[in-house]
PDB file of C-alpha atoms and ligand atoms in Angstrom:
ATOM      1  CA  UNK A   1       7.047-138.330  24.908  1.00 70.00           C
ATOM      2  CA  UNK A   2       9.054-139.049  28.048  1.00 87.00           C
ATOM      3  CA  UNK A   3      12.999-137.216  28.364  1.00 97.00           C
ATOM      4  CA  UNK A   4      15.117-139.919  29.843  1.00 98.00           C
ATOM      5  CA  UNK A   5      18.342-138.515  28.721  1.00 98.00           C
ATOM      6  CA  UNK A   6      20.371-135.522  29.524  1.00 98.00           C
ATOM      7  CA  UNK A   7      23.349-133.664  28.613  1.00 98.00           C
ATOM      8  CA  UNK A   8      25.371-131.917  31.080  1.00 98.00           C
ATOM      9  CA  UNK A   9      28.302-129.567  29.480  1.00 98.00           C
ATOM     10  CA  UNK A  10      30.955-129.389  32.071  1.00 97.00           C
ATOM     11  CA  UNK A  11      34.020-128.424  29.989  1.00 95.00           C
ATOM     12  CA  UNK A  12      34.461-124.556  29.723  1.00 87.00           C
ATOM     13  CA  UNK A  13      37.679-123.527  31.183  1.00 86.00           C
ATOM     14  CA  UNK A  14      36.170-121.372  33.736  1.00 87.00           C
ATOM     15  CA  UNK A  15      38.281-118.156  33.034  1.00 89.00           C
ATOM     16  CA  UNK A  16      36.556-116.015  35.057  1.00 90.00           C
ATOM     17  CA  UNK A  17      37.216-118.148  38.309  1.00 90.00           C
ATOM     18  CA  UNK A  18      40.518-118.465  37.615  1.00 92.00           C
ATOM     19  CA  UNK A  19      42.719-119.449  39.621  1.00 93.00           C
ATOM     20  CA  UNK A  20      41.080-121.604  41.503  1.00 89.00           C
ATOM     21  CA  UNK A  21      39.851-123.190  38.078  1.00 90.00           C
ATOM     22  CA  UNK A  22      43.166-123.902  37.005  1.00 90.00           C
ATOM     23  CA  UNK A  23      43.817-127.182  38.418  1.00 89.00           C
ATOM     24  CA  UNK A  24      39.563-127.167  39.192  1.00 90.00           C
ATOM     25  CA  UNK A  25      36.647-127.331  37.132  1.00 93.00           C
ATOM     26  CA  UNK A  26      34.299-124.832  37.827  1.00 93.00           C
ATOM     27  CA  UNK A  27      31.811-127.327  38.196  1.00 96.00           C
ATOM     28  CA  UNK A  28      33.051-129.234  41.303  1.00 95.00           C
ATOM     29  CA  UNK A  29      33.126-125.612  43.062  1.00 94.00           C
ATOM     30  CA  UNK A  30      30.837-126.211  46.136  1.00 94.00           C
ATOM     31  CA  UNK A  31      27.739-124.299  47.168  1.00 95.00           C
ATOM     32  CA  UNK A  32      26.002-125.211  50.349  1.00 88.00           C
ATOM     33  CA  UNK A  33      28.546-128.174  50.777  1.00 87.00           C
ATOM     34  CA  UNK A  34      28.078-129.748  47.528  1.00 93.00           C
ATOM     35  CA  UNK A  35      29.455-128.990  44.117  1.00 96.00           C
ATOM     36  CA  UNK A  36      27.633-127.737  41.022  1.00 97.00           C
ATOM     37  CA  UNK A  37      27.715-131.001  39.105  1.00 97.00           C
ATOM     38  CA  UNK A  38      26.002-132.726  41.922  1.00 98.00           C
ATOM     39  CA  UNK A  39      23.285-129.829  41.992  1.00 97.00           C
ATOM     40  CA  UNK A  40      22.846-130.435  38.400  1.00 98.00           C
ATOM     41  CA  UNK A  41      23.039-134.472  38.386  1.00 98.00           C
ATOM     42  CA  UNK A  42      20.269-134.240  40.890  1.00 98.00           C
ATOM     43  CA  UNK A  43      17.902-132.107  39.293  1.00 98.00           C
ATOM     44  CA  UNK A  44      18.085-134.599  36.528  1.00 98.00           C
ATOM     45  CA  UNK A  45      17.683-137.550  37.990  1.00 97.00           C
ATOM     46  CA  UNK A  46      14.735-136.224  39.941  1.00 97.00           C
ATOM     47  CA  UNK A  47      13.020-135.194  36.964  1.00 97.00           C
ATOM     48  CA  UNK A  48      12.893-138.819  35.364  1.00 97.00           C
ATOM     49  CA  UNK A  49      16.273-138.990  33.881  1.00 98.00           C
ATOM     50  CA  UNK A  50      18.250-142.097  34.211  1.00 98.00           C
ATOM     51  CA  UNK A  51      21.344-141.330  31.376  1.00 98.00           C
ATOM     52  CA  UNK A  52      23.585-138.726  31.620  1.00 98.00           C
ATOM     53  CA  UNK A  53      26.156-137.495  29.516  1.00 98.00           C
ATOM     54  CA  UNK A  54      28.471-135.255  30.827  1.00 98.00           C
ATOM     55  CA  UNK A  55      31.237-133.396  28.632  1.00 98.00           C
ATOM     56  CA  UNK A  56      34.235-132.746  30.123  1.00 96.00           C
ATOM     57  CA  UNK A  57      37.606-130.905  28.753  1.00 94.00           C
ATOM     58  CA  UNK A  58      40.704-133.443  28.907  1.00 92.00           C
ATOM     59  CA  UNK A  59      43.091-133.817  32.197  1.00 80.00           C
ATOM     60  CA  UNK A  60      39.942-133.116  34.266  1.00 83.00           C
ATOM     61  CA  UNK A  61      39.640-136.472  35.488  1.00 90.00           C
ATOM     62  CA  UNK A  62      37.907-134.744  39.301  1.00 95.00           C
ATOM     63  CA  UNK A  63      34.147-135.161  38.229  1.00 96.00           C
ATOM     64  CA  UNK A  64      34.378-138.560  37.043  1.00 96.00           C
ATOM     65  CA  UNK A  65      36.202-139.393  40.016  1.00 95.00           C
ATOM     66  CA  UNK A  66      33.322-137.965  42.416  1.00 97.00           C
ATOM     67  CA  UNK A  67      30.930-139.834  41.229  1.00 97.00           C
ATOM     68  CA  UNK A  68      32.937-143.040  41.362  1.00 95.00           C
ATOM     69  CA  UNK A  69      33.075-145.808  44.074  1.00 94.00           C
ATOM     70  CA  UNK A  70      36.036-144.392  46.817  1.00 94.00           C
ATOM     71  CA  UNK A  71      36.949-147.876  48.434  1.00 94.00           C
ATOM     72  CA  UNK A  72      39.751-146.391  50.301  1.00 95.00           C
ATOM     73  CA  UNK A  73      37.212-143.826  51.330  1.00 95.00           C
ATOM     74  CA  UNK A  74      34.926-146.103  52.333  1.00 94.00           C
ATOM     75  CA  UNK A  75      37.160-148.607  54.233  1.00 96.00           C
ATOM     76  CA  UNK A  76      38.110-145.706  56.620  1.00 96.00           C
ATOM     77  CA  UNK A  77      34.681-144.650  56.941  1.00 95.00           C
ATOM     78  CA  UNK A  78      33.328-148.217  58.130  1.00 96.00           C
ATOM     79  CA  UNK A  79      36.393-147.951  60.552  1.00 96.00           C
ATOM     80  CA  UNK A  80      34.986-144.774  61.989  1.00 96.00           C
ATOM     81  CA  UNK A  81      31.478-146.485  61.945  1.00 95.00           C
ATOM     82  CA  UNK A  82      30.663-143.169  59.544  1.00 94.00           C
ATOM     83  CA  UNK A  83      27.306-145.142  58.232  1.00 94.00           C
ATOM     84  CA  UNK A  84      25.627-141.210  57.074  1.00 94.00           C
ATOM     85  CA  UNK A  85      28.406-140.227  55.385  1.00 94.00           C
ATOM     86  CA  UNK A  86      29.142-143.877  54.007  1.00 95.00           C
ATOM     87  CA  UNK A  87      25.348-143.641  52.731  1.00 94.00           C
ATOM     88  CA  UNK A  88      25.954-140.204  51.166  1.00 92.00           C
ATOM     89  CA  UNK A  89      28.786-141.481  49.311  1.00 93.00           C
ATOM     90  CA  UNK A  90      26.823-144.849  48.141  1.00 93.00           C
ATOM     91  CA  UNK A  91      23.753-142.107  46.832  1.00 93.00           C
ATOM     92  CA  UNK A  92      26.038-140.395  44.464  1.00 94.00           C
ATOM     93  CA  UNK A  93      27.020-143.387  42.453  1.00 93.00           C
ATOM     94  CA  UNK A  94      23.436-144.314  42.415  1.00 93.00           C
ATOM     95  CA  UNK A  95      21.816-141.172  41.056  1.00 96.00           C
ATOM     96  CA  UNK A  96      22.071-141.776  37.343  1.00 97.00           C
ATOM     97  CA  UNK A  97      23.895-143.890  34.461  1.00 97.00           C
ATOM     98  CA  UNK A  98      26.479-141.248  33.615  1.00 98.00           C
ATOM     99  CA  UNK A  99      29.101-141.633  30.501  1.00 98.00           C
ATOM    100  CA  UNK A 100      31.305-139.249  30.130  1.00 98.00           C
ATOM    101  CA  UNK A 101      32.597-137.642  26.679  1.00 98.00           C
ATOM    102  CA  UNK A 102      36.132-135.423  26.310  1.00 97.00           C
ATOM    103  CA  UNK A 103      36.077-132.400  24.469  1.00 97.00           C
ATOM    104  CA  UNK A 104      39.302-132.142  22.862  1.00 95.00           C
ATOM    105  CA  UNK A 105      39.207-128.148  22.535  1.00 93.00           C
ATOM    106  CA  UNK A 106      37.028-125.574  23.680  1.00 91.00           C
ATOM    107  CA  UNK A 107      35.143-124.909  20.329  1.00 96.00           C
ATOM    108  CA  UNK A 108      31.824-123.592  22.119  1.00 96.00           C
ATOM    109  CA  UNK A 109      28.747-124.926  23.621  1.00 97.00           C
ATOM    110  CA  UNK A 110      27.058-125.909  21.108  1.00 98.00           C
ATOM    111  CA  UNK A 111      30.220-128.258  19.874  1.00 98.00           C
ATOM    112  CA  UNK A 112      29.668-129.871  23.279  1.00 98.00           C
ATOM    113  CA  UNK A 113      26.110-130.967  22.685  1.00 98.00           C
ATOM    114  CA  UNK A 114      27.118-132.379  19.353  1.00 98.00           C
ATOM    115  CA  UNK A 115      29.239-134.713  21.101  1.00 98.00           C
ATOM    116  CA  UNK A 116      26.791-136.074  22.723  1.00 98.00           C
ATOM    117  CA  UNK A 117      24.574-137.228  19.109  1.00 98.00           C
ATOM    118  CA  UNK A 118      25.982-141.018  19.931  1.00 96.00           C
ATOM    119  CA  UNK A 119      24.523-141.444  23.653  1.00 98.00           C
ATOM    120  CA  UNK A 120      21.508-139.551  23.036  1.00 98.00           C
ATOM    121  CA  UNK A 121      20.448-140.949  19.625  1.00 96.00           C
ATOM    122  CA  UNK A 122      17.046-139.711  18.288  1.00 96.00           C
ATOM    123  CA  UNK A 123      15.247-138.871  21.411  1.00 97.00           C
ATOM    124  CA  UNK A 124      14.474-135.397  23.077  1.00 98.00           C
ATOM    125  CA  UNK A 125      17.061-134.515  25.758  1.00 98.00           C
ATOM    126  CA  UNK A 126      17.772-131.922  28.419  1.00 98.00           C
ATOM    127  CA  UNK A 127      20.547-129.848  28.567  1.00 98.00           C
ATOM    128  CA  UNK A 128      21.652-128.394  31.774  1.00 98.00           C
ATOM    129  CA  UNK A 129      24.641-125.981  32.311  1.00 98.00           C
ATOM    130  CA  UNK A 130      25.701-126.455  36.057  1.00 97.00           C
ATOM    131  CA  UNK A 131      26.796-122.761  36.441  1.00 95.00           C
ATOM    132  CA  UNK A 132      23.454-121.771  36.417  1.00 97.00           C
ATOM    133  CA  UNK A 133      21.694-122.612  39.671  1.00 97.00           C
ATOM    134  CA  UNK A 134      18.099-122.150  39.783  1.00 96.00           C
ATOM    135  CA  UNK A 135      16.701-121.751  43.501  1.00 95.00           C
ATOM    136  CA  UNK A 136      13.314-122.850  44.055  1.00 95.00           C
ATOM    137  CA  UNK A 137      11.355-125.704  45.723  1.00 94.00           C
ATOM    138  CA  UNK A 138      10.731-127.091  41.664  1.00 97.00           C
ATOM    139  CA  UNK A 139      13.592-127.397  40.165  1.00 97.00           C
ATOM    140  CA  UNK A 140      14.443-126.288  36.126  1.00 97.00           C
ATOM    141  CA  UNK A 141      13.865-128.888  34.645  1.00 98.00           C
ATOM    142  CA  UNK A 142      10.559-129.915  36.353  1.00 97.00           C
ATOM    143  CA  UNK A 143       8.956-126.604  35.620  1.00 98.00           C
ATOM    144  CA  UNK A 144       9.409-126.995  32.046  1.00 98.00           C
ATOM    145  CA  UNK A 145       8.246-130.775  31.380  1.00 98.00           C
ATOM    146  CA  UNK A 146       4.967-129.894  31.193  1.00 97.00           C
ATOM    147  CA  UNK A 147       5.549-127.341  28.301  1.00 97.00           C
ATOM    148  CA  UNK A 148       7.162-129.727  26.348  1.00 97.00           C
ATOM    149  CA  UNK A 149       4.699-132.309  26.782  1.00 96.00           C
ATOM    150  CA  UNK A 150       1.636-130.105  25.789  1.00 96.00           C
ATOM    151  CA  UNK A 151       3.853-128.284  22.654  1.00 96.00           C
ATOM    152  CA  UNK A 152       5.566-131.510  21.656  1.00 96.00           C
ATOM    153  CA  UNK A 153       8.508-129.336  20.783  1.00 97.00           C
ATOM    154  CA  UNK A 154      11.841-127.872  22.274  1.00 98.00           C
ATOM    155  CA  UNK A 155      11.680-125.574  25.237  1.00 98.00           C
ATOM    156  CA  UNK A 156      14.201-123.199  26.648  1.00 98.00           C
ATOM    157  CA  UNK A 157      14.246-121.054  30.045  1.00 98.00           C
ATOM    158  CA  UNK A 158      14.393-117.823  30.302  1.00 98.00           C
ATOM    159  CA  UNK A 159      14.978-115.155  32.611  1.00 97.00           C
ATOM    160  CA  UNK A 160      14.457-111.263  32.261  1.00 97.00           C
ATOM    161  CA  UNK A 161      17.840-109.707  32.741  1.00 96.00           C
ATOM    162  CA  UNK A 162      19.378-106.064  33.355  1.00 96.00           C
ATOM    163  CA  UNK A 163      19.254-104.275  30.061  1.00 96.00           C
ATOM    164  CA  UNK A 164      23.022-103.739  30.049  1.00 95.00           C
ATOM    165  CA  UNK A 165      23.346-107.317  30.591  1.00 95.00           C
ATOM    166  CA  UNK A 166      22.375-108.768  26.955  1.00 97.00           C
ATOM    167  CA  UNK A 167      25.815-109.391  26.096  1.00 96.00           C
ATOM    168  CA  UNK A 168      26.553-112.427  28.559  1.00 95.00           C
ATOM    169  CA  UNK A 169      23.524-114.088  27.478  1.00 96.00           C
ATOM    170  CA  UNK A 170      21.678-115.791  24.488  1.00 98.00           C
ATOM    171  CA  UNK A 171      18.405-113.301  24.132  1.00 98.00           C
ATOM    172  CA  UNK A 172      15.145-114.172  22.015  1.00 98.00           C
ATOM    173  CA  UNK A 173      12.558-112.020  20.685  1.00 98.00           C
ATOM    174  CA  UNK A 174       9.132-113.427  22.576  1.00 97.00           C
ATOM    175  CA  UNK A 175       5.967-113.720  21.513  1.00 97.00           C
ATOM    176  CA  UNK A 176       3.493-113.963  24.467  1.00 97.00           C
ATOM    177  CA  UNK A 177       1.609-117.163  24.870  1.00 97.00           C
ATOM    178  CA  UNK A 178       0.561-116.965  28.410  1.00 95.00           C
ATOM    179  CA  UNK A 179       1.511-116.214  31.706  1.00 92.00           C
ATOM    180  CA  UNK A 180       5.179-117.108  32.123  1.00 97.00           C
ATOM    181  CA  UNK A 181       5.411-118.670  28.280  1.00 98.00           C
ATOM    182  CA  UNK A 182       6.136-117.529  25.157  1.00 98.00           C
ATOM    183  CA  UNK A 183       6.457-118.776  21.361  1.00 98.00           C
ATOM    184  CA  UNK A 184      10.427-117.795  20.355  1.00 98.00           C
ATOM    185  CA  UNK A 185      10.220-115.761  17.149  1.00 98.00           C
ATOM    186  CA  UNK A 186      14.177-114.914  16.966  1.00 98.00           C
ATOM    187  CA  UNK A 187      17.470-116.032  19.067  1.00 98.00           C
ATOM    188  CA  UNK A 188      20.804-113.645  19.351  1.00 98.00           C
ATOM    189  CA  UNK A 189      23.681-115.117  21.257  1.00 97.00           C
ATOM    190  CA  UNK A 190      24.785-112.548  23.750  1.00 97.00           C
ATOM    191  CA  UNK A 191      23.550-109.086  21.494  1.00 97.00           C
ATOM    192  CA  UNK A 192      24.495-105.421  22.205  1.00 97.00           C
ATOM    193  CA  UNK A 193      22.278-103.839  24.134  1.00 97.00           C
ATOM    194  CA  UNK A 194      21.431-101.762  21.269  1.00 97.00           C
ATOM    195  CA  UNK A 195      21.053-104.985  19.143  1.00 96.00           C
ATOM    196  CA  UNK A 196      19.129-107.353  21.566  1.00 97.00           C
ATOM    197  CA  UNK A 197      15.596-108.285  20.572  1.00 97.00           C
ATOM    198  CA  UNK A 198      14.427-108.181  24.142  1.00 98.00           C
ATOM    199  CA  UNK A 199      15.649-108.223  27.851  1.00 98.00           C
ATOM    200  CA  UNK A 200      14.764-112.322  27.957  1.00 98.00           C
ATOM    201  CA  UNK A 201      17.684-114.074  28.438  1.00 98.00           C
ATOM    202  CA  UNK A 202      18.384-117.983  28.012  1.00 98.00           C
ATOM    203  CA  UNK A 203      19.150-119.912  30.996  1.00 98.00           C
ATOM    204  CA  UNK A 204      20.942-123.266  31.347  1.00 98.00           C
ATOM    205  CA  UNK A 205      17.890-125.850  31.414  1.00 98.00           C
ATOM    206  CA  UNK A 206      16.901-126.708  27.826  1.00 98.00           C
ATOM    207  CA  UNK A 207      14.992-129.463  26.531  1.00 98.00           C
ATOM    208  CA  UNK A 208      15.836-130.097  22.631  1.00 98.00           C
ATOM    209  CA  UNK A 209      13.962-132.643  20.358  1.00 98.00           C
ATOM    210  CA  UNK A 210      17.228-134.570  18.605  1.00 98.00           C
ATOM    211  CA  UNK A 211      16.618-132.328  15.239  1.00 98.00           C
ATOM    212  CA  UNK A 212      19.201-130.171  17.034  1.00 98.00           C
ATOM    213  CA  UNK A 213      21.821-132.811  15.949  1.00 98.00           C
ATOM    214  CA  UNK A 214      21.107-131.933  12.496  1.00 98.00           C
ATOM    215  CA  UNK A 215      20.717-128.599  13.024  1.00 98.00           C
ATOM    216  CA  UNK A 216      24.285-128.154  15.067  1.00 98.00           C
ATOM    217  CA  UNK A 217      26.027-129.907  11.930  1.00 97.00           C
ATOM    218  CA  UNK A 218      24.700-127.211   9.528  1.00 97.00           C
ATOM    219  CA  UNK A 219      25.669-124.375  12.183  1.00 97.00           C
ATOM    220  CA  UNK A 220      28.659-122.342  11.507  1.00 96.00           C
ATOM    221  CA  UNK A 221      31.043-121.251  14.015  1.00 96.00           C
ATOM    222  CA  UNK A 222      30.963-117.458  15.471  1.00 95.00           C
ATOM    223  CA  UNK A 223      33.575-115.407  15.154  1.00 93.00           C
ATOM    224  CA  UNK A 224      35.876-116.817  17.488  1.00 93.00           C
ATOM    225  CA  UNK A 225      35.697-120.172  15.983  1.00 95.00           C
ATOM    226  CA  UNK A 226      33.093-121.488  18.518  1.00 96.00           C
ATOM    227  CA  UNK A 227      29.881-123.264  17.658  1.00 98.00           C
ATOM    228  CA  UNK A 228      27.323-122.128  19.658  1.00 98.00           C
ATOM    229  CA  UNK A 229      23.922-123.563  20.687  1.00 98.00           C
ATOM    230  CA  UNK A 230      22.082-120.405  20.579  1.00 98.00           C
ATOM    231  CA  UNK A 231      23.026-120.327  16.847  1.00 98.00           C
ATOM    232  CA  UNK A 232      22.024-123.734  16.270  1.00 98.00           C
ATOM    233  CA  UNK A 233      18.517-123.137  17.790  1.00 98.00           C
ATOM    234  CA  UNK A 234      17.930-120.905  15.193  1.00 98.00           C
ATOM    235  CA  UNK A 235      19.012-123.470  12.838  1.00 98.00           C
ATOM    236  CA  UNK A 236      15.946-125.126  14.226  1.00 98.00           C
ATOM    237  CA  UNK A 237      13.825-122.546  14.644  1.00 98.00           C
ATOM    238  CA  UNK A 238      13.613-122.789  11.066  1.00 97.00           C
ATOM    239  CA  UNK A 239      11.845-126.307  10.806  1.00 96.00           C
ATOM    240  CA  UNK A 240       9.997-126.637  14.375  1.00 97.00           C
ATOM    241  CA  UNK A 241       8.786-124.371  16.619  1.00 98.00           C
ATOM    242  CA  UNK A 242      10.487-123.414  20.258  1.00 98.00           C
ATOM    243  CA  UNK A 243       8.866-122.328  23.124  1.00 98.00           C
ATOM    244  CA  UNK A 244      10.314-120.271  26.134  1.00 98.00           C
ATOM    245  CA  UNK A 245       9.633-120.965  29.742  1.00 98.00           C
ATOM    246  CA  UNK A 246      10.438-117.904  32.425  1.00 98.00           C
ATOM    247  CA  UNK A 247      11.072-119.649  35.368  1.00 97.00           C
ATOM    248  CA  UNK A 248      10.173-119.332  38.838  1.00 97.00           C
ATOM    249  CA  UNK A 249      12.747-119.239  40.975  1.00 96.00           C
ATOM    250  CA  UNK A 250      15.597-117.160  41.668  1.00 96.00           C
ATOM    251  CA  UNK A 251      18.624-117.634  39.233  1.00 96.00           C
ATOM    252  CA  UNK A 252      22.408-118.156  40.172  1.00 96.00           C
ATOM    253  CA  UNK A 253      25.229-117.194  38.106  1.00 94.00           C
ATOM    254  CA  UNK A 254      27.756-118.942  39.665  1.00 94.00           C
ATOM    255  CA  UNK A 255      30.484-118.911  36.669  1.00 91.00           C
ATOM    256  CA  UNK A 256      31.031-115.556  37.893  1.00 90.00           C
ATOM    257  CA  UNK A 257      32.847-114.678  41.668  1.00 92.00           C
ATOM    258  CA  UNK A 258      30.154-112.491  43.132  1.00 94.00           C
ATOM    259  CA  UNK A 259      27.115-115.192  41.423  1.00 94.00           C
ATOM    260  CA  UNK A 260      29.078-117.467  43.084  1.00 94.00           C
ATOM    261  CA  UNK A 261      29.384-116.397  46.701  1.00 94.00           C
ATOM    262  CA  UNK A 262      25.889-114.718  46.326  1.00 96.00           C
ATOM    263  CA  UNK A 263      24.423-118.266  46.035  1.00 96.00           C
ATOM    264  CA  UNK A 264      27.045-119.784  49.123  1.00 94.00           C
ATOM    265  CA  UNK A 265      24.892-117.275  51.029  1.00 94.00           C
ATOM    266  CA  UNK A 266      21.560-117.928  50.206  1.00 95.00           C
ATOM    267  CA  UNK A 267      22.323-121.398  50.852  1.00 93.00           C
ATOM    268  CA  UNK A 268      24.480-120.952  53.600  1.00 92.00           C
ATOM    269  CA  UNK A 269      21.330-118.980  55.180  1.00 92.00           C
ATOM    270  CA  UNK A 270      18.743-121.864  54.193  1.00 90.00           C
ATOM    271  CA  UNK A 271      20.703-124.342  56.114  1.00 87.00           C
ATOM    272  CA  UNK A 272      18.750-126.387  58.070  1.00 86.00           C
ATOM    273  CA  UNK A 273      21.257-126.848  61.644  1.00 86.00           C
ATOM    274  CA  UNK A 274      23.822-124.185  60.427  1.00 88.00           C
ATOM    275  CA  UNK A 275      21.480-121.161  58.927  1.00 89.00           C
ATOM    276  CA  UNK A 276      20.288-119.241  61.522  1.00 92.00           C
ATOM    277  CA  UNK A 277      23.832-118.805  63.257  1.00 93.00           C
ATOM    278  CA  UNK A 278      24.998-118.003  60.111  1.00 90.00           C
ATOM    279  CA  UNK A 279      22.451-115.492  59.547  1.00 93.00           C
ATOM    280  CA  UNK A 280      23.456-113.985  63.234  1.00 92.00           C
ATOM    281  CA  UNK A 281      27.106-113.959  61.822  1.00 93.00           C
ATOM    282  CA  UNK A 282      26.554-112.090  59.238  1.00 91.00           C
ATOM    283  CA  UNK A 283      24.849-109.449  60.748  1.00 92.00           C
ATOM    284  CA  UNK A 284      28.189-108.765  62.729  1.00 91.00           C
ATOM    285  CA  UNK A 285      29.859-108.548  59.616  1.00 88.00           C
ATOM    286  CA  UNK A 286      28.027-106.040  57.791  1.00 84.00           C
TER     287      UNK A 286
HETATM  288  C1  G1P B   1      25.608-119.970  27.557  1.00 81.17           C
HETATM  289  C2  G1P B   1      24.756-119.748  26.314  1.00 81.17           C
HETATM  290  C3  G1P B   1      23.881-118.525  26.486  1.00 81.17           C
HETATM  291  C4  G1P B   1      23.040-118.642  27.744  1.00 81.17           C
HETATM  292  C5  G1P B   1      23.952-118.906  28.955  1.00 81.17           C
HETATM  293  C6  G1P B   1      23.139-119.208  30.190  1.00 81.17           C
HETATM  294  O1  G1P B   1      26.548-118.920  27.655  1.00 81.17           O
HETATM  295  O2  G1P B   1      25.610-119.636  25.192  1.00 81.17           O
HETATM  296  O3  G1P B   1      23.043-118.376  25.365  1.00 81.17           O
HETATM  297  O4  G1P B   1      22.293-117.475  27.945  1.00 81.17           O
HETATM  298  O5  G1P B   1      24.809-120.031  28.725  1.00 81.17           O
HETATM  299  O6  G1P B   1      23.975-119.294  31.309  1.00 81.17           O
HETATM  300  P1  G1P B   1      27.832-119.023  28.640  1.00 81.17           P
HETATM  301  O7  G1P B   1      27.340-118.777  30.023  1.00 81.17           O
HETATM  302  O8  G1P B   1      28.387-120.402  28.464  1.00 81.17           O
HETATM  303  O9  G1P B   1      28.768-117.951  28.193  1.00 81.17           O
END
């Protein structure tokens, strides 16, 4: 029970970047000199993946030109005898087979996975949400492979988050299995604190068996008319179970300003020529 497909949802409108999101989508914001969608189109093809589907919202045509050839580009780097750069360039139309899918309106994550039903057909799938960047030397994805090849069944990531914080996140109610895993007994999409089952929140790695295709058709939208894929997990919940991974690592929001520049630092400081005079320059700062 292999994953060779993935979905990558790249088609929110990034509201709380704006305005550098206006004419930008989120995802092609850089961190460490390269921009989410990259992060995330690497961490899939590294983990076995070879088809990608990414969703993106209409008139955003700058991710499916980045991973396209650049002849132009390319002419004028040969010029310049550029043959790093060149090879950079050559990598990133390399890294996967990736088809892309519009999303006409923003009607919620979960609509975005739906869209995907024709490219994945009936085989398990990750999901990765670029926004979330998960720091550690194994990536999201690879962490949780192994859980979904001993449960046979859909796996989501979590992470414990502030109390206060339940409402930006999907939350589940665990049930300790071991360690770092746990058997999902209930999912609420971004609860109260008050209301929220636990403190474990959903990050963006997933891996779904393709019963979620069935189960997003039979989800109804939330209250502002968006079909989430929180909700639709429950859908599921119903017929399979779902385990939860709590990954190691340490977690990026970068959909937010300060998750954002919080993880251009930590990569800024991790730089391999660049870090440690970095490091000295921020000293002087603060
Ligand atoms: C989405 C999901 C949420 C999850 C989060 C992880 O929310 O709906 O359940 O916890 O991603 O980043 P969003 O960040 O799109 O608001």
């Amino acid at each position: 029970m292999s994953i060779t497909k993935a979905v990558i949802p790249a088609a929110g409108w990034g509201t709380r970047l704006l305005p550098v999101t206006k004419t930008q989508p989120k995802e092609m914001l850089p961190v460490g000199g390269k921009p989410l969608i990259q992060f995330a189109v690497e961490e899939a093809a590294e983990a076995g993946i070879t088809d990608i589907t990414i969703i993106i919202s209409p008139n955003r045509q700058a991710i499916i030109d980045y991973f396209a050839p650049a002849p132009d580009l390319a002419a004028v780097l040969t010029r310049k005898n550029e043959l790093g750069l060149l090879n950079d360039l050559a990598r990133l139309e390399d890294l996967a087979n990736l088809t892309y899918i519009i999303q006409e309106e923003p009607l919620g994550l979960g609509h975005a996975v739906a869209l995907a039903h024709a490219t994945i057909g009936d085989e398990p799938f990750a999901v990765i949400l670029p926004d979330d960047l998960i720091d550690h030397h194994e990536s999201g994805l690879r962490q949780m492979l192994p859980i979904f090849i001993e449960y046979r069944t859909s796996v989501i990531a979590v992470e414990t988050v502030d109390a206060q914080a339940t409402r930006k996140y999907g939350i589940i109610r665990p049930e300790r299995v071991s360690e770092r895993i746990y058997k999902v007994d209930e999912l609420v999409e971004k609860p109260s604190p008050e209301a929220a089952p636990s403190t474990l929140g959903i990050v963006g790695r997933y891996l779904i068996t393709p019963a979620i295709f069935e189960a997003l058709a039979r989800t109804t939208p939330d209250s502002r008319g968006e079909i989430q894929l929180t909700d639709a997990l429950t859908v599921l919940l119903t017929q399979q179970d779902i385990y939860a991974l709590e990954l190691q690592g340490t977690r990026y929001d970068t959909g937010e300003p300060l998750g954002w520049l919080e993880a251009q630092v930590a990569y800024g400081l991790k730089h391999p020529e660049a870090g440690e005079r970095f490091r000295h320059r921020l000293r002087r700062l603060i």
